Short mmCIF file of C-alpha atoms and ligand atoms in Angstrom, two decimals:
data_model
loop_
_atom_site.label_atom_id
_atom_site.label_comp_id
_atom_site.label_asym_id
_atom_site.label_seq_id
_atom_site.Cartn_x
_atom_site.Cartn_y
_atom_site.Cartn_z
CA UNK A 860 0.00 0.00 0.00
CA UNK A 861 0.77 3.85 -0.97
CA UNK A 862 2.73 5.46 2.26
CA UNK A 863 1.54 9.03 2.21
CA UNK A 864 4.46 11.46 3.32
CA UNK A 865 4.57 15.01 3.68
CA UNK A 866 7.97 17.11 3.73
CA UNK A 867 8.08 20.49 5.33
CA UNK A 868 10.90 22.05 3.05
CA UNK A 869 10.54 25.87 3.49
CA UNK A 870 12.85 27.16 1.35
CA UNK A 871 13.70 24.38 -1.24
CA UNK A 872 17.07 24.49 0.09
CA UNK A 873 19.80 22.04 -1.88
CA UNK A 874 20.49 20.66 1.63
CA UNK A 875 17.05 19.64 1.75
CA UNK A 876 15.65 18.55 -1.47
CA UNK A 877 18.41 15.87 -1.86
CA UNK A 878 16.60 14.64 0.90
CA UNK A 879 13.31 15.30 -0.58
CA UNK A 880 14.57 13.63 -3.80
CA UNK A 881 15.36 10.63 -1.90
CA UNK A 882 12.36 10.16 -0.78
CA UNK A 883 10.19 11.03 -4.41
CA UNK A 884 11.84 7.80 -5.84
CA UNK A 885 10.48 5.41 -3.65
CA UNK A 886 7.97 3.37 -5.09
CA UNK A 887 4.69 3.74 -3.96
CA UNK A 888 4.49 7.32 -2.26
CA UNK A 889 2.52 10.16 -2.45
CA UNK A 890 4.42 12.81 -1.46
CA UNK A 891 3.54 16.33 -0.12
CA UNK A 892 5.31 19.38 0.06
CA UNK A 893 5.13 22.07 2.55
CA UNK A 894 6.78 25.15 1.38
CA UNK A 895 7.11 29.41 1.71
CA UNK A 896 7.56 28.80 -2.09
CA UNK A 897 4.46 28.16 -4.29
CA UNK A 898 4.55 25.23 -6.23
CA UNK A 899 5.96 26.44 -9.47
CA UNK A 900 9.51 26.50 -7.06
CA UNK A 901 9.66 23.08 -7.03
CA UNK A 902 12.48 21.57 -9.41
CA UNK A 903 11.39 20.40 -12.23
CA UNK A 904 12.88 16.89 -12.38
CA UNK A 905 10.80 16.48 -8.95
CA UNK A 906 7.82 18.08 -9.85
CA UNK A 907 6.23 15.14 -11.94
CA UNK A 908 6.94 13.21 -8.18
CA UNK A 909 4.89 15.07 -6.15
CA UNK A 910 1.42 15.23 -5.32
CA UNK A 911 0.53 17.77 -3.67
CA UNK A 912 1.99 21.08 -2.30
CA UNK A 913 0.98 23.87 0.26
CA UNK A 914 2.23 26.78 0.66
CA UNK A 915 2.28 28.78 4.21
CA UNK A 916 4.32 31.56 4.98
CA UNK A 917 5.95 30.37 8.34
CA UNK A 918 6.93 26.93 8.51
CA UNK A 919 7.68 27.46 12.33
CA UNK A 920 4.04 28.01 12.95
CA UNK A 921 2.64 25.26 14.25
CA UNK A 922 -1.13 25.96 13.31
CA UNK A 923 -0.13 27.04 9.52
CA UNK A 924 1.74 23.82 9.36
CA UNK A 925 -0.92 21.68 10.79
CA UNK A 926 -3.52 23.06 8.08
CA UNK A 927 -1.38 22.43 5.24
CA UNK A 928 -0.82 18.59 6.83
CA UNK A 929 -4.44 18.61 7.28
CA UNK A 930 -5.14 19.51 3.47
CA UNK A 931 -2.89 16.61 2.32
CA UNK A 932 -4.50 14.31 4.66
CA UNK A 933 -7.90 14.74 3.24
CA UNK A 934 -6.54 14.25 0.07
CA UNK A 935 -4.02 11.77 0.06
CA UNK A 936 -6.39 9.24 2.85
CA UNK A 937 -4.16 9.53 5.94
CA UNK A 938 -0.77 10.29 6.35
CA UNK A 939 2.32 8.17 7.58
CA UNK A 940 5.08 10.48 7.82
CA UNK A 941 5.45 13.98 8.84
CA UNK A 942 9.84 14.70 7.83
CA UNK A 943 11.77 17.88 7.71
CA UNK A 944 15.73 17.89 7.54
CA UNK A 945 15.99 21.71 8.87
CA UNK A 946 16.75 21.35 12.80
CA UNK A 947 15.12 24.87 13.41
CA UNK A 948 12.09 22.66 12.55
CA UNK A 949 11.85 19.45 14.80
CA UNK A 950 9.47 21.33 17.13
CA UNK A 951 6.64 22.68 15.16
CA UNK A 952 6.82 19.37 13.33
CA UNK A 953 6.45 17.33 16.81
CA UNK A 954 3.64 19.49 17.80
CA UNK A 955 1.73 18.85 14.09
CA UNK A 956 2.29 15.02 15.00
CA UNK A 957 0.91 15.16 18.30
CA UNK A 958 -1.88 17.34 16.98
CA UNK A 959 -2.97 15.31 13.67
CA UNK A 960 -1.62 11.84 15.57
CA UNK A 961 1.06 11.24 12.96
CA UNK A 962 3.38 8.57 13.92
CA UNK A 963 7.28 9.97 14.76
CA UNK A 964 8.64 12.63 17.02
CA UNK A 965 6.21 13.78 19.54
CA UNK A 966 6.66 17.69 20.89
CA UNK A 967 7.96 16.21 24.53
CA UNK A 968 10.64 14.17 22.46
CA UNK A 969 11.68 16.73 20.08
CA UNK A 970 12.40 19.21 22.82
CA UNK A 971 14.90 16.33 24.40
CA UNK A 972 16.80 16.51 21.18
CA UNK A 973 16.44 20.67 20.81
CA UNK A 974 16.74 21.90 24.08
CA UNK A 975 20.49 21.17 24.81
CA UNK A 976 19.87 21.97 28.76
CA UNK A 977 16.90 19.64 28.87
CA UNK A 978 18.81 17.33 26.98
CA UNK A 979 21.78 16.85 29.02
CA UNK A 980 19.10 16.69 32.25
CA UNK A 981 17.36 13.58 30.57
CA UNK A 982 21.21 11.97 29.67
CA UNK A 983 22.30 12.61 33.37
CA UNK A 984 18.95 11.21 34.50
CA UNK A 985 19.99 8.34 33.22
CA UNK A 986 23.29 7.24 33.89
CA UNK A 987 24.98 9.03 30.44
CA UNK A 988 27.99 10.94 30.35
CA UNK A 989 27.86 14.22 29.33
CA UNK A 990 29.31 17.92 30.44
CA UNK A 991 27.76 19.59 33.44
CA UNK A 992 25.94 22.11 32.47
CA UNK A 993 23.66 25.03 33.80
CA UNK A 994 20.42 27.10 32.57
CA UNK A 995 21.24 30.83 33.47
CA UNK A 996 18.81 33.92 33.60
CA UNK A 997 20.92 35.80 36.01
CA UNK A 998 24.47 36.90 36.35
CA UNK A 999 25.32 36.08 39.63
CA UNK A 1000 23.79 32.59 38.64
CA UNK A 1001 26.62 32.41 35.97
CA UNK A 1002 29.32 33.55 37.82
CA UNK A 1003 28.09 30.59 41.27
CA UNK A 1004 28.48 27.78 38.09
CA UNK A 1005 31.93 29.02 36.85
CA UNK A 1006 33.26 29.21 40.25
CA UNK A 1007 31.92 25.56 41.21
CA UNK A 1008 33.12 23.89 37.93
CA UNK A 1009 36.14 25.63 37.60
CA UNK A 1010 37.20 27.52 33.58
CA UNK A 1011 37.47 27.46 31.59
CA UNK A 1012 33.16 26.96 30.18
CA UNK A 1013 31.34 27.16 26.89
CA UNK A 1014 28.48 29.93 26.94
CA UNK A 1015 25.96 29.01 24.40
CA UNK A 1016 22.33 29.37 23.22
CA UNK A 1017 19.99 26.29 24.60
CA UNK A 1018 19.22 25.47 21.49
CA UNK A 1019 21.61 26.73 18.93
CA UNK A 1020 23.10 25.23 15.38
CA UNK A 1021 25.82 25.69 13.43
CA UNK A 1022 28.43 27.00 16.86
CA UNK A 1023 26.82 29.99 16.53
CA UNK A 1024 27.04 32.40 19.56
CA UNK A 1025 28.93 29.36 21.07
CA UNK A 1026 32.04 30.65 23.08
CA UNK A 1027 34.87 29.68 25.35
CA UNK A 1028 35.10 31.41 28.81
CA UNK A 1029 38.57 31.12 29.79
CA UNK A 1030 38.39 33.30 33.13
CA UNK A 1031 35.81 35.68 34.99
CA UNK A 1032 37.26 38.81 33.19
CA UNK A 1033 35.93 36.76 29.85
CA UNK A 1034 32.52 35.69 31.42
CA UNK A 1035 31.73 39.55 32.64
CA UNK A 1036 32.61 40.75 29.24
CA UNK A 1037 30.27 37.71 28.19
CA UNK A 1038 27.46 38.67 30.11
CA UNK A 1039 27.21 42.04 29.01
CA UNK A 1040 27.53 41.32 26.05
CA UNK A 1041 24.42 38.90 26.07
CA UNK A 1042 22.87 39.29 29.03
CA UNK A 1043 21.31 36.49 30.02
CA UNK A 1044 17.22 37.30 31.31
CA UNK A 1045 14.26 34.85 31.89
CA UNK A 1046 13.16 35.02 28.16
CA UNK A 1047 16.75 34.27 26.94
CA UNK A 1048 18.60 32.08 29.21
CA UNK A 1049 22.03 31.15 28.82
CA UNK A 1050 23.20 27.48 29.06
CA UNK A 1051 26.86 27.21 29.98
CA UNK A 1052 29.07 23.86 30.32
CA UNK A 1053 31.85 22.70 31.65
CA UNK A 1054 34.48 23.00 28.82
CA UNK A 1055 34.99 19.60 27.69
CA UNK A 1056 39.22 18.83 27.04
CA UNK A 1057 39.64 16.08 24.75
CA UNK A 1058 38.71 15.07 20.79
CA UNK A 1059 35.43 15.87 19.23
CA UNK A 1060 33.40 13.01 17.53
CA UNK A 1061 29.94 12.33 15.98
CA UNK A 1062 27.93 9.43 15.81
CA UNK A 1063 25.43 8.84 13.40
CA UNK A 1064 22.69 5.87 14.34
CA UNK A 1065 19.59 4.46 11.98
CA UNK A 1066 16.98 4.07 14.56
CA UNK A 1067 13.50 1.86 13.88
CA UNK A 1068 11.28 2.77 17.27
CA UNK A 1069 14.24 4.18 18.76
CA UNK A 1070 16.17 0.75 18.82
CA UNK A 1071 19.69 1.59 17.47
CA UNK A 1072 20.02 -0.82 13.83
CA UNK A 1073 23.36 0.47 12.84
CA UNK A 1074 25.68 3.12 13.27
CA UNK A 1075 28.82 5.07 12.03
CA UNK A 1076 31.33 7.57 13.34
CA UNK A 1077 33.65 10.08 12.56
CA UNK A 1078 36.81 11.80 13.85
CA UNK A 1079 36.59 15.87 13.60
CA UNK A 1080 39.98 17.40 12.74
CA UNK A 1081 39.88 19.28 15.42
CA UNK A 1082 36.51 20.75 17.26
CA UNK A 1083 34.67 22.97 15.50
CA UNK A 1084 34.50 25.46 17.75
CA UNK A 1085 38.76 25.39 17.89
CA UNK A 1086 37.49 25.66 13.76
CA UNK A 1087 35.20 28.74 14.64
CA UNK A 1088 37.92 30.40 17.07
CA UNK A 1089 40.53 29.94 13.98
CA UNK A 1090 39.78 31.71 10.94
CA UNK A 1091 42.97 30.00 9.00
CA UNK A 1092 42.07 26.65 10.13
CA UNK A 1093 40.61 24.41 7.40
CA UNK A 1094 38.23 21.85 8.96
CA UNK A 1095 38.48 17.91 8.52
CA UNK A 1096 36.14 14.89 9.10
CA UNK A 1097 37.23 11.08 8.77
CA UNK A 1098 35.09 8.06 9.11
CA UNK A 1099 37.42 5.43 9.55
CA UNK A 1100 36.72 1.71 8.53
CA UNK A 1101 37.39 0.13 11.33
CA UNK A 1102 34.64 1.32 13.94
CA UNK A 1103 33.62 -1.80 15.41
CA UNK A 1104 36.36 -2.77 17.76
CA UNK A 1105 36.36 -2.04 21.58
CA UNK A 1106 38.10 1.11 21.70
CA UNK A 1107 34.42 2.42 20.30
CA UNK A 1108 32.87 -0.12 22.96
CA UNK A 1109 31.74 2.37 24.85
CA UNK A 1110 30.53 4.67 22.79
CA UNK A 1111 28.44 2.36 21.05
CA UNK A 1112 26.20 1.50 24.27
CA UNK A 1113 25.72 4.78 25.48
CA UNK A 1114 24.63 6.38 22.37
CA UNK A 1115 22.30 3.12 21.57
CA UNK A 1116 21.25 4.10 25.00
CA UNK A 1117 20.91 8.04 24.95
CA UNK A 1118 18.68 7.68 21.88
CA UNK A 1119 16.16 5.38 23.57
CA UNK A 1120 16.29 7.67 26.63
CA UNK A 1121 15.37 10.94 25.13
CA UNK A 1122 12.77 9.15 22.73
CA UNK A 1123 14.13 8.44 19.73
CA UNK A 1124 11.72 7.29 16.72
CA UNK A 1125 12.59 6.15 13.58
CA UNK A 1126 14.74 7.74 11.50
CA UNK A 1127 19.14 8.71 11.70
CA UNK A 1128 20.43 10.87 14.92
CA UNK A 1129 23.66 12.42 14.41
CA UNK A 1130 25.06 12.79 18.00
CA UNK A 1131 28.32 14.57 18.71
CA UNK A 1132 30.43 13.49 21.85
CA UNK A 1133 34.10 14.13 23.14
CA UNK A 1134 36.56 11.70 24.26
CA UNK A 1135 38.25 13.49 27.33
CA UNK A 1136 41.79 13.13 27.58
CA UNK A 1137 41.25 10.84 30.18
CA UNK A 1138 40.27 8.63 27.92
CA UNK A 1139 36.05 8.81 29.57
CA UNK A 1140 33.56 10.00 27.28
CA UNK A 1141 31.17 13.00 27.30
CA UNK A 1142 27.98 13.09 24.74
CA UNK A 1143 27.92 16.66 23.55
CA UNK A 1144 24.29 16.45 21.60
CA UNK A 1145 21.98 14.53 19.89
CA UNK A 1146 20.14 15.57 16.70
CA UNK A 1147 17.02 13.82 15.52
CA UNK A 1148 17.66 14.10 12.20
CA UNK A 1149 20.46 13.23 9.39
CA UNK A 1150 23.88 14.91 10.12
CA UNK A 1151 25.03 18.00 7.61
CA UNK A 1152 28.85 19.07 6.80
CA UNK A 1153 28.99 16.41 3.85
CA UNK A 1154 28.41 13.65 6.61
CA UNK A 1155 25.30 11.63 4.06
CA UNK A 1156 28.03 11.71 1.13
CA UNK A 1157 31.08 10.61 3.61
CA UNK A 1158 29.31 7.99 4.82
CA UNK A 1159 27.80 6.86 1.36
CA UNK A 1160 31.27 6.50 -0.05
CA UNK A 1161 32.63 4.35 2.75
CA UNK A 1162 29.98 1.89 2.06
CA UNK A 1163 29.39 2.73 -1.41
CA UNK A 1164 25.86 3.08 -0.92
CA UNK A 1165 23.59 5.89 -1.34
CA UNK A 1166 22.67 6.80 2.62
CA UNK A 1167 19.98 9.06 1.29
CA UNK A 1168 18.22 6.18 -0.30
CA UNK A 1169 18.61 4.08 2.73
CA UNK A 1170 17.48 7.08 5.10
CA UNK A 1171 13.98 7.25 2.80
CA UNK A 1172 13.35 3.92 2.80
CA UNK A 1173 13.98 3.78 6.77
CA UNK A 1174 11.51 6.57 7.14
CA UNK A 1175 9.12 5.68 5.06
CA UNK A 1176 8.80 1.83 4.49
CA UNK A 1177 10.63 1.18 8.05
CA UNK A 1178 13.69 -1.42 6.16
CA UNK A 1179 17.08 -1.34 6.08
CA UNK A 1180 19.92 -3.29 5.38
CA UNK A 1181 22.72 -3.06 6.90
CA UNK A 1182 25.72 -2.35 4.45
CA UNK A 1183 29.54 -3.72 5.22
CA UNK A 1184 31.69 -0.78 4.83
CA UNK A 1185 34.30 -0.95 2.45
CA UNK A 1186 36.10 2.43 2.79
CA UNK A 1187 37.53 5.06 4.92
CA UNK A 1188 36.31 8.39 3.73
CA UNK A 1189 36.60 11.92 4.87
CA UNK A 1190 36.26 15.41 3.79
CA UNK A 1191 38.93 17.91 3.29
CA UNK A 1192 37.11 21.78 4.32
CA UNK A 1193 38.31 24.40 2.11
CA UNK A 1194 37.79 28.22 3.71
CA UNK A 1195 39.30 31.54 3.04
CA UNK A 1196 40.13 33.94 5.44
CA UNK A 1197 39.99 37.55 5.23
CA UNK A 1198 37.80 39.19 2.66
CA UNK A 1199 34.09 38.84 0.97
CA UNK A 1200 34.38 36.90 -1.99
CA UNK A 1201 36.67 34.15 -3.44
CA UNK A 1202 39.76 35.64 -5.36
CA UNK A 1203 41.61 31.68 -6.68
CA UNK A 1204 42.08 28.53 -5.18
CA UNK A 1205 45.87 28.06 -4.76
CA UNK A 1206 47.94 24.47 -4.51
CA UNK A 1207 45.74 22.28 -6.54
CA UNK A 1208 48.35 20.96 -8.53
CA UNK A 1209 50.14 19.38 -5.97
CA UNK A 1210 47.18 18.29 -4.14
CA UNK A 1211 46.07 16.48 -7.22
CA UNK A 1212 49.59 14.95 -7.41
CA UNK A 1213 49.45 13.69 -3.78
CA UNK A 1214 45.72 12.74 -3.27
CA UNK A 1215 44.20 13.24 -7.06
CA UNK A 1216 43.60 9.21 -6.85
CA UNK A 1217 41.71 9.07 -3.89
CA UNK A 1218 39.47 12.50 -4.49
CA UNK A 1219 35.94 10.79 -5.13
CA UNK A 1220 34.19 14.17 -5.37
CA UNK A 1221 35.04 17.79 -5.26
CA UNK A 1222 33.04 20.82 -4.84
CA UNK A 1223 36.22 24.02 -5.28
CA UNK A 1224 35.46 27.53 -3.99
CA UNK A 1225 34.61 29.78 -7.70
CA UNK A 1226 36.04 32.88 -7.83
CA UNK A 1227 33.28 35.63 -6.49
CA UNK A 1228 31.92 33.20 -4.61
CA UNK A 1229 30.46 35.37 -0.75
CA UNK A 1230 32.46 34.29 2.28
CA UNK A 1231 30.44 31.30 3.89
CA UNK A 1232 29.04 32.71 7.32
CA UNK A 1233 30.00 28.98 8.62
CA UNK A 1234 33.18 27.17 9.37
CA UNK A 1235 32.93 24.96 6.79
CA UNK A 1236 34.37 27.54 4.23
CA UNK A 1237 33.49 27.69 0.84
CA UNK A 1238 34.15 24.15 -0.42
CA UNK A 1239 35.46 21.00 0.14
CA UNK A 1240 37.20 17.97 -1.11
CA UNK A 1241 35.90 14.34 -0.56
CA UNK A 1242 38.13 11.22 -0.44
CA UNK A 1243 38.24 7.80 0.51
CA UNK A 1244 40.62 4.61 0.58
CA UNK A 1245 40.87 0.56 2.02
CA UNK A 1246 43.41 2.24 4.42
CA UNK A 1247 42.09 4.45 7.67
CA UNK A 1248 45.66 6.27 7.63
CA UNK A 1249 46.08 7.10 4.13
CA UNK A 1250 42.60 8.50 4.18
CA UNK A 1251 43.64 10.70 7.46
CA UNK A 1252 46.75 11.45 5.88
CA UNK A 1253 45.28 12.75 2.44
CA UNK A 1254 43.02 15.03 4.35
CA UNK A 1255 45.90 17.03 5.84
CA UNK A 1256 47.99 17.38 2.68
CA UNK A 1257 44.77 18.72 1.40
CA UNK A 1258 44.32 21.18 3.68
CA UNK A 1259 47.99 21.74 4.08
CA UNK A 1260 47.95 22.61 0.31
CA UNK A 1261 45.30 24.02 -1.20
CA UNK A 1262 44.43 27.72 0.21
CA UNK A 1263 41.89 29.74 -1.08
CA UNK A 1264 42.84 33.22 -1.17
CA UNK A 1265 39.77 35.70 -0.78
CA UNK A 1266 39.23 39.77 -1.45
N1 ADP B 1432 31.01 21.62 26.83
C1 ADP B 1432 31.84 21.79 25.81
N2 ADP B 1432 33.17 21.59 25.95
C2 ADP B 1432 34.03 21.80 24.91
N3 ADP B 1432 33.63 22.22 23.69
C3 ADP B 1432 32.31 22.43 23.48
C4 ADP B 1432 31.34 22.22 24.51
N4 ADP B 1432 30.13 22.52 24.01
C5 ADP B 1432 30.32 22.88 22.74
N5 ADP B 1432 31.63 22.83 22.41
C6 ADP B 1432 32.22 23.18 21.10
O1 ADP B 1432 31.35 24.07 20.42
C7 ADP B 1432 30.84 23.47 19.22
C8 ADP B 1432 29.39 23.89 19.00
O2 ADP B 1432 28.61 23.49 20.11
P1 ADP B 1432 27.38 22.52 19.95
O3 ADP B 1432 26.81 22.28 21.30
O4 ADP B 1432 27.76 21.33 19.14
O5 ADP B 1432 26.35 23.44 19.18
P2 ADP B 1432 25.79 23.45 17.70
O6 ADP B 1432 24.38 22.96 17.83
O7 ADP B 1432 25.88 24.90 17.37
O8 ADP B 1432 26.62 22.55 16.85
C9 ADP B 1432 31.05 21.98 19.42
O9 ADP B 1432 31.17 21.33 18.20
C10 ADP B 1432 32.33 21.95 20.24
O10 ADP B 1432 33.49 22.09 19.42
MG1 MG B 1433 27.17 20.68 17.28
#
């Protein structure tokens, strides 16, 4: 039987509609789009997939999204999936589902995975590692944390994306200038953390019911907010192939774990956790949905399977096969530094001598291309090998190498 699916896609992002794509060729779905654009947006090799579209004008509202759902109900007989990739979104879309009784994500679950206080409550509830934290609407409540935990602390909005406004505190001259800065009040609390010392990780799980079927990790090269802090640093990511052995032994329970704790459905959670340099662990966060910064295509390559496919079909038919992985893969972040716009890409030469044969796929900064507001930079380079190290290895001659110079 048809499995009626509607995708909340406000702006018809790239980042999205390769998700949306993924899920238009399935067999046997009739898929509805939710969108601030009206129909005639929609891409044209995906328009002949979809069957219905409704446009609203705030995709955060929960009552304008519920209407649209509503509308494609009627029509389509029911629905099965409510799915939206943007984080920003995982709210509104748990409220629709508690509203309209679609299966998924409730509102009291989503908040677990968007409120980063709440979320670290539930983990700690529970037994699960993670930094300590505190919720602060007052000053003198910031300053009583930082002198019980010791700097130095992150300062960063409950329930932010992207290391945005996301800061390390290294003493209480740094936190005052903090504070007034963004003053924390009722209406805009500030959570701050423990500053976690060690390497920064992610974990990605497929989840049916919130039991964990498989999973994947990766290595970031270094923390992104060392990335953010660093405007010449060019960011890495590296999925090795060997992550089933017991130096990941603990990892692997207490993420299977933290997504059954704070509710996990179905779908792929892309947590991020630190090893501390004492070799314990800390989970950082968990997303409810499918990890960005090229993390779909790394982890496609290393088992040479499209994840996007497997993702839809998880979602929306509830199967999935585990693949063997093959590969290490990784991706090489290229980011200028000073300056607006993309002047050349310098080093390629030699990069292609050094690491042409294992570069699977390559998106380069164009010249006149606007600074990218994130760390990410303007590009990146994606490669993959049998071999962990020569993967790891090729990522820093690539970023050792090619520079892109900006004006
Ligand atoms: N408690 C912490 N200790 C050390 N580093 C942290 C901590 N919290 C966040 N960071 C750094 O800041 C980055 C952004 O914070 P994160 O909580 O992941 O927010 P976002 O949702 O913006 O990704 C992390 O990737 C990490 O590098
Ligand atoms: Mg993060």
């Amino acid at each position: 039987m048809a499995k009626n699916v509607i995708f909340v896609a406000p702006n018809l992002m790239p980042s999205t509609l390769v998700f949306v794509r993924a899920v238009a060729s399935l067999d046997h779905v009739n898929l509805g789009i939710i969108s601030h654009h009206p129909a005639t947006a929609i891409p044209a090799d995906l328009k002949p997939l979809v069957s219905a579209h409704y446009q609203i004008n705030n995709a955060l509202d929960v009552q304008q999204v519920a209407k649209a759902a509503r509308f494609m109900g009627a029509k389509f007989g029911g629905i099965d999936c409510l799915i939206g990739y943007l984080e920003e979104l995982q709210i509104t879309m748990g409220e629709v589902r508690d509203i309209l009784g679609i299966p998924g994500l409730g509102k009291e679950a989503s908040l677990n995975f968007r409120d980063k206080s709440r979320m670290k409550t539930v983990l700690r509830q529970h037994g699960l590692p993670c930094a300590h934290h505190a919720i602060v609407s007052q000053i003198s409540e910031a300053i009583k944390f930082c002198q019980e935990i010791g700097f130095p602390v992150v300062a960063k909005p409950p329930a932010g994306l992207g290391a945005r406004n996301t800061y390390q505190i290294n003493n209480l001259s740094e936190l005052k200038n903090y504070l007034t800065q963004h003053p924390p009040s009722a209406a805009v609390p500030a959570l701050l953390e423990e500053f976690v010392q060690g390497s920064e990780h992610s974990y990605e799980s497929m989840c049916r019911n919130g039991q964990t079927l498989w999973h994947s990790l990766t290595h970031y090269y270094p923390a992104p907010l060392e990335v953010m802090q660093n405007p010449w640093i060019q960011w890495c990511v590296l999925l090795p192939k060997e992550i089933d052995g017991p130096e990941y032994g603990d990892i692997r329970s207490v993420a299977a774990r933290a997504n059954q704790v704070l509710g996990m459905a179905t779908g792929l959670t892309h947590m991020e956790w630190f090893r501390r340099t004492d070799g314990s662990l800390a989970i950082s966060e968990v997303g409810a949905r499918p990890p960005g910064a090229q993390i779909m295509k790394i982890i496609s390559l290393a088992h040479d399977v499209d994840f996007y496919h497997s993702w839809a079909r998880l979602v929306v038919q509830g199967t999935f096969d585990s693949p063997p992985r093959k590969f290490a893969a990784g991706a090489a972040y290229l980011r200028g530094q000073k300056g607006g716009r993309v002047k050349a890409v310098h080093g390629l030469d030699q990069a292609q001598k050094e690491a042409g044969n294992l570069v699977v796929q390559a998106q380069l900064p164009k010249p006149g291309q606007v600074k990218s507001s994130s760390y990410e930079g303007e590009g990146y380079v994606l490669v993959r090998h049998e071999d962990t190290e020569v993967v790891k290895h090729a990522l820093k001659r690539l970023v050792t190498l090619i520079q892109v110079e900006m004006e």
